[in-house]
Coordinates of N, CA and C and ligand atoms in Angstrom, one line a residue:
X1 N 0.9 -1.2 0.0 CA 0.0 0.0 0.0 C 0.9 1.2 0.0
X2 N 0.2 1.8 -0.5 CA 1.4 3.8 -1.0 C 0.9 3.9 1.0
X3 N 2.4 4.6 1.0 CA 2.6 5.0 1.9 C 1.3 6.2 2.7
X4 N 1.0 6.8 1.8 CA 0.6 8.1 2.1 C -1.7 7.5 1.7
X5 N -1.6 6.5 1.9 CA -3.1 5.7 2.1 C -3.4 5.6 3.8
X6 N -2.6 5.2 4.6 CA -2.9 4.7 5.5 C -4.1 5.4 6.2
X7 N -4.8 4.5 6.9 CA -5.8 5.3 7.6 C -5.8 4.9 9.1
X8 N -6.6 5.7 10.0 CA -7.0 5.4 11.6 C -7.3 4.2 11.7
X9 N -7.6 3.2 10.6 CA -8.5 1.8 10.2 C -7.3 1.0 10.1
X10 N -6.0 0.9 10.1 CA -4.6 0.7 10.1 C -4.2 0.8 11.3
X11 N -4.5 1.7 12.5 CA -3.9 1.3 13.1 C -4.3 -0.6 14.6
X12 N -3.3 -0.7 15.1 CA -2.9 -1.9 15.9 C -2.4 -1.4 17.1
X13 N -3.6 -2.1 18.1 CA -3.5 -2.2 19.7 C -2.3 -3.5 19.6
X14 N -1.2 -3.8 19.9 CA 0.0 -4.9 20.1 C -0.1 -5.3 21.5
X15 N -0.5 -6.7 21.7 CA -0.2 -7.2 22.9 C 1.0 -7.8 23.3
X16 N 2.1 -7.3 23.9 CA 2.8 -7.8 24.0 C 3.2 -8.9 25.2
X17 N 4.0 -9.7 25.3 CA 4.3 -10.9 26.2 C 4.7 -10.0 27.7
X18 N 3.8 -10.5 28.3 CA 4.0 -10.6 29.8 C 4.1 -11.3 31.0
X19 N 5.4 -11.8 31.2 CA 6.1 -12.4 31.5 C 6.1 -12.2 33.4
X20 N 5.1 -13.0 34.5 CA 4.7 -12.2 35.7 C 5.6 -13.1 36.8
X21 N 5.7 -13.0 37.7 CA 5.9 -13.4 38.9 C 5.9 -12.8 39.9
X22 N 5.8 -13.4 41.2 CA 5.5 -12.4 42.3 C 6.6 -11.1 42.8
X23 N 7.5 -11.5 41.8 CA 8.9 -10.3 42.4 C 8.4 -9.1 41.0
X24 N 7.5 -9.6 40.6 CA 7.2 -8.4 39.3 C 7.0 -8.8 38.1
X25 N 7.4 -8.1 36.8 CA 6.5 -8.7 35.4 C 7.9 -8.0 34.4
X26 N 7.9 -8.8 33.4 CA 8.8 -8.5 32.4 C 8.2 -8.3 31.1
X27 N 8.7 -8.0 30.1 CA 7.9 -7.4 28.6 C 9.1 -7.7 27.7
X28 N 9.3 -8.7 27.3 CA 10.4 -8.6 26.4 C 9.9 -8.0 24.7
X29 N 10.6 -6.7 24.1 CA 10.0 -7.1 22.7 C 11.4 -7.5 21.7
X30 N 11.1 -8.3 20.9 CA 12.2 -8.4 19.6 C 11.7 -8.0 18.2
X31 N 12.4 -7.8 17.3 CA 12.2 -7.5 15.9 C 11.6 -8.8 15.1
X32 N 10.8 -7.9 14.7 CA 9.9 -9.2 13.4 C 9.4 -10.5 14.7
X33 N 9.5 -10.3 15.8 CA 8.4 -11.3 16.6 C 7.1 -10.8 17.4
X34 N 7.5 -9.9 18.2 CA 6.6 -9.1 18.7 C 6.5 -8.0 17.8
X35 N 7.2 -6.9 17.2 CA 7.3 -6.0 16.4 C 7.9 -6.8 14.7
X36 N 6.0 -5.5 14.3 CA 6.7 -6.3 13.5 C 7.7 -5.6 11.8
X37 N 8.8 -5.0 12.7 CA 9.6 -4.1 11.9 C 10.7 -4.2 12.6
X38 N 12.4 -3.9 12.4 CA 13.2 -4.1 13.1 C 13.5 -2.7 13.4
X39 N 14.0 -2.9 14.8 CA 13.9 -1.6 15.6 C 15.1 -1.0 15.3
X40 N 15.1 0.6 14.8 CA 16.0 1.3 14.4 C 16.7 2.1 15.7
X41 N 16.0 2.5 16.6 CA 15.8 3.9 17.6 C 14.9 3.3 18.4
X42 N 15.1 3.9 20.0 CA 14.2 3.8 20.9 C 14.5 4.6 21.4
X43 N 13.1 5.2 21.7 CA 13.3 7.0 22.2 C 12.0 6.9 23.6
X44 N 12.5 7.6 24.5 CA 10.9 7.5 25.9 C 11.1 9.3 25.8
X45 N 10.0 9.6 26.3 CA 9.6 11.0 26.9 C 9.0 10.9 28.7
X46 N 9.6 11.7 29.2 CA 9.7 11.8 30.6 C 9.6 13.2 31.1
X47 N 9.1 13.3 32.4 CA 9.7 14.8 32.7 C 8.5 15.8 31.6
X48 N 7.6 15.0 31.9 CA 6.2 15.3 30.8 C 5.2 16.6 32.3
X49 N 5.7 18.1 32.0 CA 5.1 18.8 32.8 C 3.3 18.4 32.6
X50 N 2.7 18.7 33.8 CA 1.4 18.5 33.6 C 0.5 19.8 33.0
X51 N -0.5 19.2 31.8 CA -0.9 19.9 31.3 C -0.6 20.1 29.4
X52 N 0.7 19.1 29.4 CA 1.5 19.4 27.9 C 1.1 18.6 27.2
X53 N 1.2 18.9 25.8 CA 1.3 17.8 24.7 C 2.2 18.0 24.3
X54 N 2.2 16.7 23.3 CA 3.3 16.6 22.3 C 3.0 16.0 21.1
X55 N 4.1 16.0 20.3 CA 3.6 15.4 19.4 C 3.5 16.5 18.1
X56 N 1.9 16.3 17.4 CA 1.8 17.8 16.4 C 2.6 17.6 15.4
X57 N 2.3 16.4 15.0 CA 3.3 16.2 13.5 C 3.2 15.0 12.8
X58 N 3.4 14.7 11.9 CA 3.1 13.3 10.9 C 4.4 12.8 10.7
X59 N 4.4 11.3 9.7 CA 5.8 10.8 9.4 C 5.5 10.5 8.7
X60 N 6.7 10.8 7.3 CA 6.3 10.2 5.8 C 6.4 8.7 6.1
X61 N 7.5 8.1 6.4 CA 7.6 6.5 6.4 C 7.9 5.8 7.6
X62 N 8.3 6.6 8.3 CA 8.5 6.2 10.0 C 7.5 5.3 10.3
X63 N 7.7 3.9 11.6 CA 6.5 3.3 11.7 C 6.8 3.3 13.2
X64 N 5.8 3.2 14.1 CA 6.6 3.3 15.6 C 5.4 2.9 16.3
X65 N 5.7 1.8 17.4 CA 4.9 1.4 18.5 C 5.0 2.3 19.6
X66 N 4.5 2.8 20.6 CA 4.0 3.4 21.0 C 3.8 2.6 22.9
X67 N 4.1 2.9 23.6 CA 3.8 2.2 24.6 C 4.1 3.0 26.1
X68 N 3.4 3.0 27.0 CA 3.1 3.3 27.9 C 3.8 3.0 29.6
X69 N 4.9 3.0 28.8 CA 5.8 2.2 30.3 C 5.4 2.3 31.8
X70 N 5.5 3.7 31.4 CA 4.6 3.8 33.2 C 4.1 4.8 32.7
X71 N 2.8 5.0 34.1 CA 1.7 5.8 33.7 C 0.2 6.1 32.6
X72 N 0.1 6.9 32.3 CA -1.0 7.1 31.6 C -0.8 8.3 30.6
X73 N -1.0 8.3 29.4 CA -1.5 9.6 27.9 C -2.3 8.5 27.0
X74 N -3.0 10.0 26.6 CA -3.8 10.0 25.4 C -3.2 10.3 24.4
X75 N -3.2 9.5 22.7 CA -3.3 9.2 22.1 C -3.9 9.7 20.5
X76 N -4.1 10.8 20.3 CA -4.9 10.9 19.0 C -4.2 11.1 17.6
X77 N -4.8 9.5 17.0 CA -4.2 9.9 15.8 C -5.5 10.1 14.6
X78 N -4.7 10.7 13.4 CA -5.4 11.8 12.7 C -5.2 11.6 11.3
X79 N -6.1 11.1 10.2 CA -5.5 10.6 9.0 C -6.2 11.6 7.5
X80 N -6.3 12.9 8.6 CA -6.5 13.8 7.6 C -8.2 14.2 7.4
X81 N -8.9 12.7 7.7 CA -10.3 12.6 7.4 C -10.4 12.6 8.8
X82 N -10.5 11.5 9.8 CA -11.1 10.6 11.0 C -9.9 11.0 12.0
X83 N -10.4 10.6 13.3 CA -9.2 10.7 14.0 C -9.6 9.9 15.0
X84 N -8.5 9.3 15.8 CA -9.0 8.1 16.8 C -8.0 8.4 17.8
X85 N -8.8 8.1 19.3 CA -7.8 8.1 20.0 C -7.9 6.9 21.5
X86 N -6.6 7.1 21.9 CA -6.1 5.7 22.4 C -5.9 6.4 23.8
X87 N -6.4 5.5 25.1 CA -6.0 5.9 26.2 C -4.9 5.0 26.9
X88 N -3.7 5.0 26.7 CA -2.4 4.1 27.1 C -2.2 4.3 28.3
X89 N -2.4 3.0 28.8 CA -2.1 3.0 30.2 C -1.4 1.6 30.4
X90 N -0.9 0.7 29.7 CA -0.4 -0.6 30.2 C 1.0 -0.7 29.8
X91 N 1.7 -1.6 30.5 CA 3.2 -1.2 29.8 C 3.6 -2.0 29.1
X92 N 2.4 -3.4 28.9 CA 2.5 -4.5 27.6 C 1.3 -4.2 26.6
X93 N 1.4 -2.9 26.3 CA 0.2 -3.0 25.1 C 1.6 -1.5 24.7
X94 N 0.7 -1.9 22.9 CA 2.0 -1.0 22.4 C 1.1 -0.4 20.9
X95 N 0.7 0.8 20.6 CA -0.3 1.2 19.6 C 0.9 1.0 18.2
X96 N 0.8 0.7 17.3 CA 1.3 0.2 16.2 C 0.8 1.6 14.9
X97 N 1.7 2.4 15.0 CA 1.2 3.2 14.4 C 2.1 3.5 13.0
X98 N 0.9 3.6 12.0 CA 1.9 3.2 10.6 C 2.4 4.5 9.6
X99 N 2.9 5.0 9.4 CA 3.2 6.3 8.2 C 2.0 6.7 8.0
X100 N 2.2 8.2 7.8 CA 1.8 9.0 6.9 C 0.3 9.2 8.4
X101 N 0.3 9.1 9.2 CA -0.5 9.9 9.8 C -0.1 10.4 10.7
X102 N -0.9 11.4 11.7 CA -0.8 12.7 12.2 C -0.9 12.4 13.8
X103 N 0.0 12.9 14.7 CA -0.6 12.4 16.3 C 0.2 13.3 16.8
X104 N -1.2 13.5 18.0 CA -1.2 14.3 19.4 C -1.0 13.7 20.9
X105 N -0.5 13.7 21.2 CA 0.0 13.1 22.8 C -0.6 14.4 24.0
X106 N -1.5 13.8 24.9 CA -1.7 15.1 25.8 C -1.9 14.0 27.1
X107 N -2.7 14.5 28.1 CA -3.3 14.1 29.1 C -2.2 13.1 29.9
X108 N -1.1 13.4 30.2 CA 0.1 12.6 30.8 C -0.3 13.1 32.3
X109 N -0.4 11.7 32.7 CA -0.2 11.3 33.7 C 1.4 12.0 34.8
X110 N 1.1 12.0 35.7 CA 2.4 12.6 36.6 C 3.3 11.3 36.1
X111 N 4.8 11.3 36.2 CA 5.4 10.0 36.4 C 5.3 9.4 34.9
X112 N 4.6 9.8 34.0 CA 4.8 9.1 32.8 C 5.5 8.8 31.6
X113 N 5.9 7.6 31.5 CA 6.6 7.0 30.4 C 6.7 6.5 29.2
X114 N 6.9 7.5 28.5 CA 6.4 7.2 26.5 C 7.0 6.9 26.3
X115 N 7.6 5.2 25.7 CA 8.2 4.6 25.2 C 8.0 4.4 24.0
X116 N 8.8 4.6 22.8 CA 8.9 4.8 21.2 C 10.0 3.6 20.5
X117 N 9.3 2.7 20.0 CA 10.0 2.0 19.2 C 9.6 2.1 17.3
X118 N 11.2 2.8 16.9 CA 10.7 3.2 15.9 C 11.7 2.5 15.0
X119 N 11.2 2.7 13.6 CA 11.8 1.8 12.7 C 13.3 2.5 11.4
X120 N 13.2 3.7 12.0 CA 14.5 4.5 11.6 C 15.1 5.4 12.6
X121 N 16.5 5.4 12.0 CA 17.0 6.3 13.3 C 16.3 7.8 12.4
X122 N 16.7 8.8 13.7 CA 16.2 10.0 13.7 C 16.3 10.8 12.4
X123 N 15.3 11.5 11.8 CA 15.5 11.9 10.3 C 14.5 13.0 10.5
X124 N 14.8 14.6 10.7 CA 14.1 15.4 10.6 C 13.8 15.7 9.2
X125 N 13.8 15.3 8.0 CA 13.0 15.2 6.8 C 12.1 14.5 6.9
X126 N 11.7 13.2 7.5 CA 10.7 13.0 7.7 C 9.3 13.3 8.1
X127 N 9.8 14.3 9.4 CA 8.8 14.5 9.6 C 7.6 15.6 8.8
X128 N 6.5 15.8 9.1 CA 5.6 16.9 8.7 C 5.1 17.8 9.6
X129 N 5.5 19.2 10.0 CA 5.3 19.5 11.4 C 4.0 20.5 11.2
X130 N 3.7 20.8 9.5 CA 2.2 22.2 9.5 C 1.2 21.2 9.0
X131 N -0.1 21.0 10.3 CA -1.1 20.3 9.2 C -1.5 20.3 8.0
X132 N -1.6 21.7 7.6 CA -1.7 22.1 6.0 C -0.9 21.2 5.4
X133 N 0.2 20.9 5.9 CA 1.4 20.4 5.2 C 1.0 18.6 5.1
X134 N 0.6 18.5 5.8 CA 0.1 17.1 6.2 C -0.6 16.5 5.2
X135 N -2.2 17.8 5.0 CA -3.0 17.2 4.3 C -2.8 17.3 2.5
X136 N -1.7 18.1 2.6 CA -1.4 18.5 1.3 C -0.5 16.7 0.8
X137 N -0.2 16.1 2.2 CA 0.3 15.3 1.6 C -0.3 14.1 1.7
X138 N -1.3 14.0 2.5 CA -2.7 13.1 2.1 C -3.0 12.8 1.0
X139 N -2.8 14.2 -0.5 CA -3.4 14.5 -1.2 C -5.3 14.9 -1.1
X140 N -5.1 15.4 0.1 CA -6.3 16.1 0.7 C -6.7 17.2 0.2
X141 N -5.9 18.3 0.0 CA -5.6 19.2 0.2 C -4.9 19.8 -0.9
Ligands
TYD201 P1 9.8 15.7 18.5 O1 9.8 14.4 17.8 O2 9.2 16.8 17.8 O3 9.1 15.5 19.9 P2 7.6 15.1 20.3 O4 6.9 14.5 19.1 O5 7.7 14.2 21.4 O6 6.9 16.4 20.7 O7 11.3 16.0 18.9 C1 11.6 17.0 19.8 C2 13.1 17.4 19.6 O8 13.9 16.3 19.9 C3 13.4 17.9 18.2 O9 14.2 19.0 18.2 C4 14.1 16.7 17.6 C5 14.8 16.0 18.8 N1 14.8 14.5 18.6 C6 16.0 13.9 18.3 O10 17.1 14.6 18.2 N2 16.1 12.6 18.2 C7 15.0 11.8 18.3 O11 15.0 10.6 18.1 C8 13.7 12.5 18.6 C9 12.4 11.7 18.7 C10 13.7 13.8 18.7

C-alpha cells in the first residue's frame, strides 16, 4: 500500500508478552516477533510537565509502536479525514502506528513514560510539522 493511504483503520493495539511473577512482570520485545519491523531507535519521553502535549506532526515512512511504560497519555491519531484516540495505560500494550499519519500526545499522567519504538533512526525530513502540510500530503488538500 502507497505510503501516504494509511488510515485510523490501520492502526494496531499490540499485545505484548508478559512475562509475571510475584517479584514483578517483564515485557520482552524483539524485531519481526513481537514487532513487526526491526527496531531502528528507541526513544521515551519523561519529565512530561502536567498539562503538555506533544507530538503535532506526521511521518512520511516512520513506523513506531508506541507504549506506555509507566503511567498514563492519550493518544490521538489523525488521518487527515477521521481521528482516533487511544487511552495508554499498560506497559505491555503498544499502539502500532503506521506512516503517513498525524498524532497528538496530551493528558500525561504525573510520572509518565512514552516509550517509542521506531523503525529508523532519527531523520528530521521525515517528519511533517504544518497540518496544511500534512493534508497536502494526504493528497487532501
Ligand atoms: P519531536 O519528535 O518533535 O518530539 P515530540 O513529538 O515528542 O513532541 O522531537 C523534539 C526534539 O527532539 C526535536 O528537536 C528533535 C529532537 N529529537 C532527536 O534529536 N532525536 C529523536 O530521536 C527524537 C524523537 C527527537
Amino acid at each position: 500500500m502507497e505510503l501516504i493511504n494509511y488510515t485510523v483503520d490501520d492502526l494496531v493495539l499490540i499485545n505484548l508478552p508478559k512475562i509475571q511473577s510475584r517479584s514483578g512482570n517483564i515485557t520482552p520485545v524483539q524485531n519481526q516477533i513481537e514487532i513487526p519491523f526491526d527496531i531502528k531507535r528507541i526513544y521515551y519521553l519523561y519529565d512530561i510537565p502536567g498539562g503538555e502535549s506533544r507530538g503535532a506532526h506526521g511521518h512520511k515512512q516512520l513506523e513506531q509502536i508506541v507504549v506506555a511504560a509507566s503511567g498514563s497519555f492519550d493518544i490521538t491519531i489523525n488521518d487527515g479525514i477521521t481521528e482516533r484516540t487511544f487511552s495508554l495505560n499498560r506497559p505491555y500494550i503498544g499502539l502500532y502506528i503506521k506512516p503517513g499519519l498525524w498524532r497528538d500526545l496530551s493528558n500525561f499522567s504525573s510520572g509518565a513514560i512514552c516509550l517509542v519504538l521506531a523503525s529508523e533512526p532519527y531523520n528530521e525530513s521525515d517528519y511533517i510539522r504544518d497540518y496544511d502540510e500534512f493534508l497536502k500530503f494526504k493528497l487532501i488538500k
